[in-house]
Amino acid sequence: MGPVIFSIIIPAYNVSEYLSNCLASIVKQEGCKSFECIIINDGSTDNTGDIAESFIINEKVKNFYYYEKKNGGVSETRNFGLEKASGEYIVFIDADDIISPNLLYFLSKAIEEHDADLVYYDFEVLRGESTEESNVLSGDLKFICSEMSKQELASKPNYPWARAAKRSLYENIVYPLGLIYEDIVSTTILNALCQKPYHIKNALYGYRKRPNSLMSESALKQLVMFETIQYLKIECRKNNIAEVYYNSAVVNLSRSAFMSVYRIKDREKFIAGRQMMWQSYQELPLIDGLRSYATHLEKLIFVIIKAKKLAIPVSWGLGKLVSRIDAKRNSRFSD
C-alpha cells in the first residue's frame, strides 16, 4: 500500500446508537481505498469502544485504527487525531453521522483534476434515528465540482466535517480546549490559508440534527461562544490572517448568538446574556461587518445586534420567531 491520501478522524463519545452506521458508510467507499480511519473513544461511558473494536475485527479492516483516551472534549480529541494522522488530506466525521459511498472518490477527483488544497462539499440534514431514506447513501451521483472563491468559502458553515483540507494547512491549528463553536477557529484559518478551494455540489455527508441543543440550559452554555470569538482574534493575529476573515467569522456567528440569547427563559439571565452579546459585537465596527464575506442574513442580524436598544422591538419579534421555530423542531423530532 502506497502513501495514504486521506486520514479520516472520528471523535467518538457515547455514540453507541449511531457508530455502527457511521463506520459502515466508510467501509462502503467506492473508487478510493487509499485512506486510514482513526477512531478516538473520548472516555465514553457506554459501549462505544466495544462497538468500534468489534467492527474492526468483524469487518477485518486493517486501515481502521482505534484509540482510547480520558474524556477531554471534542477539541482535545480532534487534536489527538491530527497527531495520529498520516494522510495527505484530513477528513473529519462526527460519529453519529454518515457519508456517501462517493465521498473519497469525488474528493480524489477534485484533487487530481484541480490540485485543490481544500474541498468543501454539500451535506444533508438527517432528523430522527433512521438513515435508510437518506439520499447521501445513494452511490448514483454525477460528479459536480467547480472552483470557489475564498469569499464564497468564508460564507459557508464552519463545520469541520464539510470540508477536506491538506494536512499541511493544519500545522499551526490547534482546536481550543473548553470552548464551544471551536470550529470557527480552525475553519477561519483554513479559509485564509488555502490557495485552491473547490466546491463539490453533491450532498456527500449526512449530518444528524438532534434536539438537545434547543434546550434553554444549553442556550446558556452557548454564551461561551463570546470567549471563542476573543480566542479567534488572538489566533488570527498570531497567524497573520487578514482581518476580513475574522470579521466574516464573527458576523457569521450573529444568528447563533442571537438565537442562543433569545432561547434563555430566565429574565435576569436573558438580560445578562443580551448585554454580553451587545458588548462582544460592539468591538466590530459596523462598516467592517458589512464589508465581510458573511451571508446577507447574518449581516442583517449583525446590524440588529449593533443597534442594541434601538432594535429591541425587532429583536422581540425575532425572539418570538425563535420560540416558534424551536417548538416546531421539537414536535418534528417527537413525531
CSV table of C-alpha atoms in Angstrom, one decimal:
chain,number,residue,atom,x,y,z
A,1,MET,CA,0.0,0.0,0.0
A,2,GLY,CA,1.4,3.4,-1.1
A,3,PRO,CA,1.1,6.7,0.7
A,4,VAL,CA,-2.2,7.4,2.4
A,5,ILE,CA,-4.2,10.1,0.7
A,6,PHE,CA,-7.0,10.6,3.3
A,7,SER,CA,-6.9,10.5,7.1
A,8,ILE,CA,-10.5,10.2,8.4
A,9,ILE,CA,-10.7,11.3,12.0
A,10,ILE,CA,-13.7,10.3,14.1
A,11,PRO,CA,-14.1,11.7,17.7
A,12,ALA,CA,-16.5,9.3,19.5
A,13,TYR,CA,-18.2,9.9,22.8
A,14,ASN,CA,-21.3,7.9,23.9
A,15,VAL,CA,-22.5,7.2,20.4
A,16,SER,CA,-23.3,3.5,20.7
A,17,GLU,CA,-26.6,4.1,18.9
A,18,TYR,CA,-25.0,5.5,15.8
A,19,LEU,CA,-21.4,4.4,15.4
A,20,SER,CA,-22.1,1.2,13.5
A,21,ASN,CA,-23.9,3.1,10.8
A,22,CYS,CA,-21.2,5.7,10.6
A,23,LEU,CA,-18.4,3.1,10.2
A,24,ALA,CA,-20.4,1.0,7.7
A,25,SER,CA,-20.8,4.0,5.5
A,26,ILE,CA,-17.0,4.5,5.5
A,27,VAL,CA,-16.3,0.8,4.6
A,28,LYS,CA,-18.6,1.2,1.6
A,29,GLN,CA,-16.4,3.8,-0.1
A,30,GLU,CA,-16.2,3.2,-3.9
A,31,GLY,CA,-13.3,4.2,-6.2
A,32,CYS,CA,-10.8,5.1,-3.5
A,33,LYS,CA,-9.2,2.8,-0.9
A,34,SER,CA,-6.2,5.0,0.0
A,35,PHE,CA,-7.4,6.1,3.4
A,36,GLU,CA,-7.0,5.4,7.1
A,37,CYS,CA,-9.8,5.7,9.6
A,38,ILE,CA,-8.8,6.9,13.1
A,39,ILE,CA,-11.5,6.3,15.7
A,40,ILE,CA,-10.9,8.0,19.1
A,41,ASN,CA,-13.0,7.0,22.1
A,42,ASP,CA,-13.1,10.1,24.3
A,43,GLY,CA,-13.8,8.3,27.6
A,44,SER,CA,-17.3,7.1,26.7
A,45,THR,CA,-19.4,5.7,29.5
A,46,ASP,CA,-21.5,3.4,27.2
A,47,ASN,CA,-20.3,0.6,24.9
A,48,THR,CA,-18.9,2.9,22.1
A,49,GLY,CA,-15.5,1.3,22.5
A,50,ASP,CA,-16.8,-2.3,22.3
A,51,ILE,CA,-18.7,-1.4,19.1
A,52,ALA,CA,-15.7,0.2,17.5
A,53,GLU,CA,-13.3,-2.7,18.3
A,54,SER,CA,-15.9,-5.4,17.3
A,55,PHE,CA,-16.5,-3.6,14.0
A,56,ILE,CA,-12.8,-3.6,13.1
A,57,ILE,CA,-12.4,-7.3,14.0
A,58,ASN,CA,-15.6,-8.4,12.2
A,59,GLU,CA,-15.0,-6.4,9.1
A,60,LYS,CA,-11.3,-7.2,9.0
A,61,VAL,CA,-10.4,-3.6,8.1
A,62,LYS,CA,-6.7,-3.2,8.5
A,63,ASN,CA,-6.8,0.6,7.8
A,64,PHE,CA,-9.1,1.3,10.8
A,65,TYR,CA,-7.3,2.3,14.0
A,66,TYR,CA,-8.9,2.5,17.4
A,67,TYR,CA,-7.7,4.7,20.3
A,68,GLU,CA,-8.9,5.3,23.8
A,69,LYS,CA,-8.3,8.4,26.0
A,70,LYS,CA,-9.7,10.1,29.0
A,71,ASN,CA,-12.6,12.3,28.4
A,72,GLY,CA,-11.3,15.7,27.3
A,73,GLY,CA,-13.9,17.0,24.9
A,74,VAL,CA,-14.2,17.1,21.1
A,75,SER,CA,-11.4,19.7,20.6
A,76,GLU,CA,-8.8,17.7,22.5
A,77,THR,CA,-10.0,14.6,20.6
A,78,ARG,CA,-9.6,16.3,17.2
A,79,ASN,CA,-6.1,17.5,18.2
A,80,PHE,CA,-5.3,13.9,19.2
A,81,GLY,CA,-6.5,12.6,15.8
A,82,LEU,CA,-4.4,15.2,13.9
A,83,GLU,CA,-1.3,14.0,15.8
A,84,LYS,CA,-2.0,10.4,14.7
A,85,ALA,CA,-2.9,11.2,11.1
A,86,SER,CA,-0.5,10.3,8.3
A,87,GLY,CA,-2.7,11.1,5.2
A,88,GLU,CA,-2.1,14.0,2.9
A,89,TYR,CA,-5.6,15.3,3.5
A,90,ILE,CA,-7.7,15.5,6.6
A,91,VAL,CA,-11.4,14.5,6.7
A,92,PHE,CA,-13.4,14.8,9.9
A,93,ILE,CA,-16.5,12.8,10.5
A,94,ASP,CA,-18.8,13.0,13.6
A,95,ALA,CA,-19.5,9.5,15.0
A,96,ASP,CA,-23.3,9.9,14.7
A,97,ASP,CA,-23.2,10.9,11.0
A,98,ILE,CA,-22.8,9.1,7.7
A,99,ILE,CA,-21.0,9.7,4.4
A,100,SER,CA,-21.8,9.0,0.8
A,101,PRO,CA,-20.0,6.0,-0.8
A,102,ASN,CA,-18.7,8.5,-3.3
A,103,LEU,CA,-17.1,10.9,-0.8
A,104,LEU,CA,-13.5,9.9,-1.0
A,105,TYR,CA,-13.7,9.2,-4.7
A,106,PHE,CA,-15.1,12.6,-5.5
A,107,LEU,CA,-12.6,14.2,-3.2
A,108,SER,CA,-9.8,12.4,-5.0
A,109,LYS,CA,-11.2,13.6,-8.4
A,110,ALA,CA,-11.2,17.2,-7.2
A,111,ILE,CA,-7.6,16.9,-6.0
A,112,GLU,CA,-6.3,15.1,-9.1
A,113,GLU,CA,-8.1,17.3,-11.7
A,114,HIS,CA,-7.7,20.7,-10.0
A,115,ASP,CA,-4.9,20.3,-7.5
A,116,ALA,CA,-7.3,21.5,-4.8
A,117,ASP,CA,-5.8,22.0,-1.3
A,118,LEU,CA,-9.3,22.4,0.3
A,119,VAL,CA,-12.6,20.9,-0.9
A,120,TYR,CA,-15.9,21.9,0.5
A,121,TYR,CA,-18.9,19.6,-0.1
A,122,ASP,CA,-22.6,19.8,0.4
A,123,PHE,CA,-24.5,17.9,3.1
A,124,GLU,CA,-27.9,16.7,4.0
A,125,VAL,CA,-29.5,17.2,7.5
A,126,LEU,CA,-30.8,13.9,9.0
A,127,ARG,CA,-33.6,14.1,11.5
A,128,GLY,CA,-34.6,11.2,13.8
A,129,GLU,CA,-32.8,7.9,14.1
A,130,SER,CA,-33.1,6.3,10.6
A,131,THR,CA,-30.7,6.8,7.8
A,132,GLU,CA,-32.4,4.4,5.3
A,133,GLU,CA,-34.1,7.1,3.3
A,134,SER,CA,-31.1,9.4,3.1
A,135,ASN,CA,-30.0,10.5,-0.3
A,136,VAL,CA,-26.5,10.6,1.0
A,137,LEU,CA,-26.3,6.8,0.9
A,138,SER,CA,-27.0,6.7,-2.8
A,139,GLY,CA,-24.0,5.8,-5.0
A,140,ASP,CA,-25.7,7.0,-8.1
A,141,LEU,CA,-24.4,10.6,-8.3
A,142,LYS,CA,-22.9,12.7,-11.1
A,143,PHE,CA,-19.7,14.5,-10.0
A,144,ILE,CA,-20.3,18.2,-9.9
A,145,CYS,CA,-17.3,20.3,-8.9
A,146,SER,CA,-16.3,23.9,-9.5
A,147,GLU,CA,-13.7,26.4,-8.3
A,148,MET,CA,-15.0,28.6,-5.5
A,149,SER,CA,-13.7,32.0,-4.4
A,150,LYS,CA,-12.3,32.4,-0.9
A,151,GLN,CA,-15.1,34.9,-0.3
A,152,GLU,CA,-17.7,32.2,-1.0
A,153,LEU,CA,-15.8,29.7,1.1
A,154,ALA,CA,-15.8,32.1,4.1
A,155,SER,CA,-19.6,32.5,3.8
A,156,LYS,CA,-20.1,28.7,4.2
A,157,PRO,CA,-20.9,27.0,7.6
A,158,ASN,CA,-17.9,26.4,9.9
A,159,TYR,CA,-18.5,22.6,10.2
A,160,PRO,CA,-15.1,20.8,10.1
A,161,TRP,CA,-16.8,17.8,8.5
A,162,ALA,CA,-18.0,19.7,5.5
A,163,ARG,CA,-14.5,20.1,4.0
A,164,ALA,CA,-11.3,18.2,3.4
A,165,ALA,CA,-8.0,20.1,3.6
A,166,LYS,CA,-4.4,19.3,3.2
A,167,ARG,CA,-2.8,18.2,6.4
A,168,SER,CA,-0.1,20.8,6.0
A,169,LEU,CA,-2.7,23.5,6.4
A,170,TYR,CA,-3.4,22.2,9.9
A,171,GLU,CA,0.3,22.7,11.0
A,172,ASN,CA,-0.5,25.8,13.1
A,173,ILE,CA,-4.0,24.9,14.0
A,174,VAL,CA,-5.0,23.7,17.5
A,175,TYR,CA,-8.6,23.3,18.5
A,176,PRO,CA,-9.1,25.3,21.6
A,177,LEU,CA,-10.0,23.4,24.8
A,178,GLY,CA,-13.0,24.3,27.0
A,179,LEU,CA,-14.8,26.4,24.4
A,180,ILE,CA,-17.8,25.9,22.1
A,181,TYR,CA,-18.1,26.9,18.5
A,182,GLU,CA,-14.4,25.9,18.4
A,183,ASP,CA,-14.9,25.1,14.7
A,184,ILE,CA,-14.7,28.8,13.8
A,185,VAL,CA,-11.1,28.9,14.8
A,186,SER,CA,-9.8,26.1,12.5
A,187,THR,CA,-12.2,26.9,9.7
A,188,THR,CA,-11.4,30.6,9.6
A,189,ILE,CA,-7.6,29.9,9.5
A,190,LEU,CA,-8.1,27.2,6.8
A,191,ASN,CA,-10.3,29.6,4.7
A,192,ALA,CA,-7.5,32.2,4.8
A,193,LEU,CA,-4.5,29.9,4.2
A,194,CYS,CA,-5.9,27.7,1.4
A,195,GLN,CA,-4.9,28.7,-2.1
A,196,LYS,CA,-7.1,26.4,-4.3
A,197,PRO,CA,-10.5,25.9,-2.8
A,198,TYR,CA,-13.1,23.8,-4.7
A,199,HIS,CA,-16.8,23.0,-4.1
A,200,ILE,CA,-18.3,19.6,-4.8
A,201,LYS,CA,-22.0,20.4,-5.2
A,202,ASN,CA,-23.2,16.9,-4.2
A,203,ALA,CA,-24.6,16.1,-0.8
A,204,LEU,CA,-21.9,13.7,0.3
A,205,TYR,CA,-22.4,14.0,4.1
A,206,GLY,CA,-25.4,13.2,6.3
A,207,TYR,CA,-25.4,15.4,9.4
A,208,ARG,CA,-27.7,14.2,12.2
A,209,LYS,CA,-29.5,17.0,13.8
A,210,ARG,CA,-30.6,16.3,17.4
A,211,PRO,CA,-32.9,18.4,19.5
A,212,ASN,CA,-30.8,18.7,22.7
A,213,SER,CA,-29.2,21.9,21.5
A,214,LEU,CA,-32.5,23.6,21.7
A,215,MET,CA,-32.9,23.5,25.4
A,216,SER,CA,-32.8,26.7,27.4
A,217,GLU,CA,-30.0,25.4,29.7
A,218,SER,CA,-27.9,24.5,26.6
A,219,ALA,CA,-28.6,28.1,25.3
A,220,LEU,CA,-26.9,29.5,28.5
A,221,LYS,CA,-23.9,27.3,27.9
A,222,GLN,CA,-23.6,28.5,24.3
A,223,LEU,CA,-22.8,32.0,25.6
A,224,VAL,CA,-19.3,30.8,25.9
A,225,MET,CA,-19.1,31.4,22.2
A,226,PHE,CA,-18.2,35.0,23.0
A,227,GLU,CA,-15.0,33.7,24.6
A,228,THR,CA,-14.3,31.7,21.4
A,229,ILE,CA,-14.6,35.0,19.5
A,230,GLN,CA,-11.8,36.5,21.6
A,231,TYR,CA,-9.7,33.4,21.2
A,232,LEU,CA,-10.2,33.6,17.4
A,233,LYS,CA,-9.0,37.2,17.4
A,234,ILE,CA,-5.7,36.1,19.1
A,235,GLU,CA,-5.2,33.2,16.7
A,236,CYS,CA,-5.8,35.3,13.6
A,237,ARG,CA,-3.2,37.8,14.7
A,238,LYS,CA,-0.8,35.1,15.6
A,239,ASN,CA,-1.1,33.5,12.1
A,240,ASN,CA,-1.2,36.9,10.3
A,241,ILE,CA,-4.7,36.2,9.0
A,242,ALA,CA,-6.3,39.1,7.1
A,243,GLU,CA,-9.0,40.9,9.2
A,244,VAL,CA,-11.7,40.3,6.7
A,245,TYR,CA,-11.7,36.5,7.6
A,246,TYR,CA,-12.0,37.3,11.3
A,247,ASN,CA,-14.8,39.8,10.6
A,248,SER,CA,-16.6,37.3,8.4
A,249,ALA,CA,-16.4,34.6,11.1
A,250,VAL,CA,-17.8,36.9,13.8
A,251,VAL,CA,-20.7,38.1,11.6
A,252,ASN,CA,-21.5,34.6,10.6
A,253,LEU,CA,-22.0,33.8,14.3
A,254,SER,CA,-24.6,36.5,14.6
A,255,ARG,CA,-27.6,34.3,14.1
A,256,SER,CA,-26.3,31.6,16.5
A,257,ALA,CA,-25.5,34.3,19.1
A,258,PHE,CA,-28.9,35.9,18.7
A,259,MET,CA,-30.9,32.7,18.9
A,260,SER,CA,-28.9,31.4,21.9
A,261,VAL,CA,-29.7,34.6,23.9
A,262,TYR,CA,-33.4,34.6,22.9
A,263,ARG,CA,-33.7,30.9,24.0
A,264,ILE,CA,-32.9,31.8,27.6
A,265,LYS,CA,-36.1,31.7,29.6
A,266,ASP,CA,-34.9,33.2,32.9
A,267,ARG,CA,-35.3,37.0,32.5
A,268,GLU,CA,-32.3,38.1,34.5
A,269,LYS,CA,-30.1,35.6,32.7
A,270,PHE,CA,-31.6,36.7,29.4
A,271,ILE,CA,-30.7,40.4,30.1
A,272,ALA,CA,-27.2,39.4,31.2
A,273,GLY,CA,-26.7,37.3,28.0
A,274,ARG,CA,-28.1,40.1,25.8
A,275,GLN,CA,-25.7,42.6,27.4
A,276,MET,CA,-22.8,40.1,26.8
A,277,MET,CA,-23.8,39.8,23.2
A,278,TRP,CA,-24.0,43.6,22.7
A,279,GLN,CA,-20.6,44.1,24.2
A,280,SER,CA,-19.0,41.4,22.2
A,281,TYR,CA,-20.3,42.7,18.9
A,282,GLN,CA,-19.7,46.3,19.8
A,283,GLU,CA,-16.0,45.7,19.2
A,284,LEU,CA,-16.5,45.1,15.5
A,285,PRO,CA,-17.2,48.3,13.5
A,286,LEU,CA,-20.5,48.2,11.6
A,287,ILE,CA,-18.8,49.1,8.3
A,288,ASP,CA,-16.2,46.2,8.7
A,289,GLY,CA,-19.1,43.8,9.4
A,290,LEU,CA,-21.0,44.9,6.3
A,291,ARG,CA,-17.8,44.5,4.2
A,292,SER,CA,-17.2,41.0,5.4
A,293,TYR,CA,-17.8,37.8,3.4
A,294,ALA,CA,-20.7,36.8,5.7
A,295,THR,CA,-24.2,36.0,4.2
A,296,HIS,CA,-26.8,38.7,3.8
A,297,LEU,CA,-28.9,37.2,6.6
A,298,GLU,CA,-26.1,37.1,9.1
A,299,LYS,CA,-25.3,40.8,8.2
A,300,LEU,CA,-28.9,41.7,8.8
A,301,ILE,CA,-28.8,40.1,12.3
A,302,PHE,CA,-25.4,41.7,12.9
A,303,VAL,CA,-27.0,45.1,12.2
A,304,ILE,CA,-29.9,44.4,14.6
A,305,ILE,CA,-27.4,43.4,17.3
A,306,LYS,CA,-25.3,46.5,16.7
A,307,ALA,CA,-28.4,48.7,17.0
A,308,LYS,CA,-28.9,47.5,20.6
A,309,LYS,CA,-31.8,49.1,22.4
A,310,LEU,CA,-33.0,50.9,19.2
A,311,ALA,CA,-33.8,47.4,17.8
A,312,ILE,CA,-35.4,45.9,20.8
A,313,PRO,CA,-38.9,45.8,19.2
A,314,VAL,CA,-37.4,44.0,16.2
A,315,SER,CA,-35.4,41.7,18.5
A,316,TRP,CA,-38.5,40.9,20.5
A,317,GLY,CA,-40.3,39.9,17.3
A,318,LEU,CA,-37.4,37.7,16.2
A,319,GLY,CA,-37.2,36.2,19.6
A,320,LYS,CA,-40.8,35.1,19.4
A,321,LEU,CA,-40.0,33.6,16.0
A,322,VAL,CA,-37.1,31.6,17.5
A,323,SER,CA,-39.5,30.2,20.1
A,324,ARG,CA,-41.9,29.1,17.3
A,325,ILE,CA,-39.1,27.5,15.3
A,326,ASP,CA,-37.9,25.6,18.4
A,327,ALA,CA,-41.4,24.3,19.1
A,328,LYS,CA,-41.8,23.2,15.5
A,329,ARG,CA,-38.5,21.4,15.5
A,330,ASN,CA,-39.2,19.7,18.8
A,331,SER,CA,-42.5,18.5,17.5
A,332,ARG,CA,-40.8,17.1,14.4
A,333,PHE,CA,-38.4,15.1,16.5
A,334,SER,CA,-41.1,13.7,18.7
A,335,ASP,CA,-43.2,12.5,15.7
